[in-house]
Amino acid sequence: SMDLAKHDEL
Amino acid sequence: MNIFRILGDVSHLLAIIILLVKIHRSKSCAGISGKSQILFALVFTTRYLDLFTTFISLYNTVMKVIFLICAYITVYMIYVKFRKTFDSENDSFRLEFLLVPVTGLSFLENHSFTPLEILWTFSIYLESVAILPQLFMISKTGEAETITTHYLFFLGLYRALYIANWVWRYHTEKFYDQIAVVSGVVQTIFYCDFFYLYVTKVLKGKKLSLP
């Protein structure tokens, strides 16, 4: 699962 | 943050800097695909819109800003400053063949149907194919300057390290982003043929030239 608003990779 | 991710980001940055230094020192962008560089500028622009909405970390913000600035300087060097040295004749890949399917796919297959998410997805899909005009140019001219091959090597290494990063994250955090992973694997596959030539030719001191 993932936080949609938070793409923490570049 | 794991070692693969850090090394991946460092090799991505190194690739971008190698290209800038090559153009700056030789005062020439011969052999460089301006189209690929425009696509990378577009990739960073559409992906990093979250600079205005989400704060992740100082590292994240600084790297995004550096990537954006470098991408636009590169495009400026090719199309303005050293325009006369730009080999537009051989940079003949048709961008619509990439942009149309990538745009369509980002509307069809995304995490959520919101403008920012669609643009983020567009950037992920576009990055996976953005190097194709450059690879097309090399196959058309049949050769590449050694420094250009170093640029491509570090760009490909960045992709390969990101895959290791995702395997690591899946095992330690149970985190995976299917869109990023599938696109990233596709992107890395495009570099395999080049990696083979890099190891068998460039690392043995020969120029990269195709038969």
Coordinates of C-alpha atoms in Angstrom, one line a residue:
Chain A
S1 CA 0.0 0.0 0.0
M2 CA 1.1 3.6 -0.4
D3 CA 0.3 7.1 0.5
L4 CA -1.0 8.5 -2.8
A5 CA 0.0 12.1 -2.3
K6 CA 3.5 11.3 -1.1
H7 CA 5.8 10.1 -3.7
D8 CA 9.1 10.1 -1.8
E9 CA 11.4 8.9 -4.5
L10 CA 13.0 11.1 -7.1
Chain B
M1 CA 16.4 5.6 2.7
N2 CA 18.7 2.8 1.8
I3 CA 22.1 2.5 0.2
F4 CA 20.7 1.5 -3.2
R5 CA 18.5 4.5 -3.3
I6 CA 21.3 6.9 -2.3
L7 CA 23.7 5.4 -4.8
G8 CA 21.0 5.5 -7.4
D9 CA 20.4 9.2 -6.9
V10 CA 24.1 9.9 -6.8
S11 CA 24.6 8.2 -10.2
H12 CA 21.6 10.0 -11.6
L13 CA 23.1 13.3 -10.5
L14 CA 26.5 12.3 -11.8
A15 CA 25.1 11.4 -15.2
I16 CA 23.4 14.8 -15.5
I17 CA 26.7 16.6 -14.4
I18 CA 28.8 14.5 -16.8
L19 CA 26.6 15.7 -19.7
L20 CA 26.7 19.3 -18.6
V21 CA 30.5 19.2 -18.2
K22 CA 30.9 17.6 -21.6
I23 CA 28.9 20.3 -23.3
H24 CA 30.6 23.1 -21.4
R25 CA 34.2 21.9 -21.9
S26 CA 33.9 21.0 -25.6
K27 CA 31.5 23.9 -26.2
S28 CA 29.6 21.4 -28.3
C29 CA 26.5 19.2 -28.0
A30 CA 27.4 17.1 -31.0
G31 CA 26.0 13.5 -30.6
I32 CA 23.5 14.6 -27.9
S33 CA 19.8 14.2 -28.6
G34 CA 18.1 17.5 -27.7
K35 CA 14.8 15.7 -27.9
S36 CA 15.8 13.3 -25.1
Q37 CA 16.9 16.3 -23.0
I38 CA 13.6 18.1 -23.6
L39 CA 11.7 14.9 -22.5
F40 CA 13.8 14.7 -19.3
A41 CA 13.0 18.4 -18.5
L42 CA 9.3 17.6 -19.1
V43 CA 9.7 14.5 -16.8
F44 CA 11.1 16.5 -13.9
T45 CA 8.6 19.4 -14.4
T46 CA 5.5 17.2 -14.3
R47 CA 6.8 15.0 -11.5
Y48 CA 8.1 17.6 -9.1
L49 CA 4.9 19.8 -9.0
D50 CA 4.6 18.3 -5.5
L51 CA 7.3 20.7 -4.5
F52 CA 4.4 23.1 -4.1
T53 CA 2.1 20.7 -2.2
T54 CA 4.1 18.2 -0.2
F55 CA 7.2 18.5 1.9
I56 CA 9.0 15.1 2.2
S57 CA 12.5 16.1 3.4
L58 CA 15.2 18.7 2.8
Y59 CA 17.2 16.1 0.8
N60 CA 14.1 15.5 -1.4
T61 CA 13.5 19.1 -2.0
V62 CA 17.1 20.1 -2.7
M63 CA 17.6 17.2 -5.2
K64 CA 14.4 18.0 -7.0
V65 CA 15.4 21.6 -7.4
I66 CA 18.9 20.6 -8.6
F67 CA 17.5 18.1 -11.2
L68 CA 15.1 20.7 -12.5
I69 CA 17.7 23.4 -12.8
C70 CA 20.2 21.1 -14.5
A71 CA 17.6 19.8 -17.0
Y72 CA 16.7 23.3 -18.1
I73 CA 20.4 24.4 -18.3
T74 CA 21.1 21.3 -20.5
V75 CA 18.2 22.2 -22.9
Y76 CA 19.4 25.8 -23.0
M77 CA 22.9 24.7 -23.8
I78 CA 21.7 22.5 -26.7
Y79 CA 19.0 24.8 -28.3
V80 CA 20.4 28.3 -27.5
K81 CA 24.0 28.5 -26.4
F82 CA 25.6 25.8 -28.6
R83 CA 22.8 25.6 -31.1
K84 CA 25.3 25.6 -34.0
T85 CA 26.9 22.4 -32.9
F86 CA 23.6 20.6 -32.4
D87 CA 23.1 17.7 -34.8
S88 CA 19.4 18.2 -35.5
E89 CA 19.7 16.2 -38.7
N90 CA 20.3 13.0 -36.8
D91 CA 18.0 13.8 -33.9
S92 CA 15.0 12.7 -35.9
F93 CA 13.1 10.5 -33.5
R94 CA 9.3 11.4 -33.7
L95 CA 8.3 12.6 -30.3
E96 CA 4.6 12.1 -30.9
F97 CA 5.2 8.3 -31.1
L98 CA 6.2 8.6 -27.4
L99 CA 4.0 11.4 -26.1
V100 CA 0.7 10.2 -27.5
P101 CA 0.8 6.7 -26.0
V102 CA 2.4 7.9 -22.7
T103 CA -0.3 10.6 -22.3
G104 CA -3.1 8.1 -23.1
L105 CA -1.7 5.5 -20.7
S106 CA -1.3 8.0 -17.8
F107 CA -5.0 8.7 -18.0
L108 CA -5.9 5.0 -18.1
E109 CA -3.6 3.6 -15.5
N110 CA -2.9 5.8 -12.5
H111 CA -3.2 5.7 -8.7
S112 CA -6.0 8.3 -8.7
F113 CA -7.7 10.4 -11.3
T114 CA -6.5 13.8 -10.1
P115 CA -4.5 16.3 -12.1
L116 CA -1.3 16.0 -10.0
E117 CA -1.5 12.2 -9.9
I118 CA -2.0 12.0 -13.7
L119 CA 0.9 14.3 -14.3
W120 CA 3.1 12.3 -11.9
T121 CA 2.1 9.1 -13.7
F122 CA 2.8 10.8 -17.1
S123 CA 6.3 11.6 -15.8
I124 CA 6.9 8.0 -14.7
Y125 CA 5.8 6.6 -18.1
L126 CA 7.6 9.3 -20.0
E127 CA 10.9 8.8 -18.1
S128 CA 10.9 5.1 -19.1
V129 CA 11.1 6.0 -22.8
A130 CA 12.8 9.4 -22.7
I131 CA 16.2 8.0 -23.6
L132 CA 15.0 6.4 -26.8
P133 CA 15.7 9.5 -29.0
Q134 CA 19.3 9.4 -27.7
L135 CA 19.7 5.7 -28.4
F136 CA 18.0 6.1 -31.8
M137 CA 20.5 8.9 -32.6
I138 CA 23.5 6.7 -31.7
S139 CA 22.2 3.8 -33.8
K140 CA 21.6 6.2 -36.7
T141 CA 25.1 7.7 -36.6
G142 CA 26.6 4.4 -35.5
E143 CA 28.9 6.0 -32.9
A144 CA 29.1 7.9 -29.7
E145 CA 31.8 9.9 -28.0
T146 CA 33.2 8.1 -25.0
I147 CA 32.0 10.8 -22.6
T148 CA 28.5 10.4 -23.9
T149 CA 28.7 6.6 -23.2
H150 CA 29.8 7.5 -19.6
Y151 CA 26.6 9.6 -19.3
L152 CA 24.5 6.8 -20.5
F153 CA 26.2 4.3 -18.2
F154 CA 25.4 6.3 -15.1
L155 CA 21.9 7.0 -16.2
G156 CA 21.4 3.2 -16.7
L157 CA 23.1 2.4 -13.4
Y158 CA 20.7 4.8 -11.6
R159 CA 17.8 2.8 -13.0
A160 CA 19.3 -0.6 -12.0
L161 CA 20.0 0.7 -8.5
Y162 CA 16.4 1.9 -8.1
I163 CA 15.3 -1.7 -8.8
A164 CA 17.6 -2.9 -6.0
N165 CA 16.0 -0.1 -3.9
W166 CA 12.5 -1.4 -4.6
V167 CA 13.4 -5.0 -3.8
W168 CA 14.9 -3.7 -0.5
R169 CA 11.9 -1.6 0.3
Y170 CA 9.5 -4.4 -0.5
H171 CA 11.3 -6.7 2.0
T172 CA 11.8 -4.1 4.8
E173 CA 8.8 -1.8 4.5
K174 CA 6.3 -3.9 2.4
F175 CA 6.3 -0.9 0.2
Y176 CA 6.0 -1.0 -3.5
D177 CA 4.6 1.3 -6.2
Q178 CA 3.5 -0.8 -9.1
I179 CA 3.5 2.0 -11.7
A180 CA 7.0 3.0 -10.8
V181 CA 8.3 -0.6 -10.6
V182 CA 6.9 -1.7 -13.9
S183 CA 8.0 1.4 -15.8
G184 CA 11.4 1.3 -14.1
V185 CA 12.0 -2.3 -15.2
V186 CA 11.0 -1.5 -18.8
Q187 CA 13.3 1.5 -18.7
T188 CA 16.2 -0.6 -17.4
I189 CA 15.7 -3.1 -20.2
F190 CA 16.3 -0.4 -22.8
Y191 CA 19.8 0.1 -21.4
C192 CA 20.8 -3.6 -21.5
D193 CA 22.1 -3.6 -25.1
F194 CA 24.0 -0.4 -24.3
F195 CA 25.5 -1.9 -21.1
Y196 CA 26.8 -4.8 -23.2
L197 CA 28.5 -2.5 -25.7
Y198 CA 29.9 -0.3 -22.8
V199 CA 31.5 -3.3 -21.1
T200 CA 32.8 -5.0 -24.2
K201 CA 34.1 -1.8 -25.9
V202 CA 34.3 1.4 -23.9
L203 CA 35.8 -0.2 -20.8
K204 CA 38.4 -1.9 -23.0
G205 CA 39.5 1.6 -24.2
K206 CA 37.7 1.4 -27.6
K207 CA 35.3 4.0 -29.0
L208 CA 31.7 3.0 -29.1
S209 CA 31.0 2.4 -32.8
L210 CA 28.3 0.1 -34.3
P211 CA 29.0 -2.2 -37.3

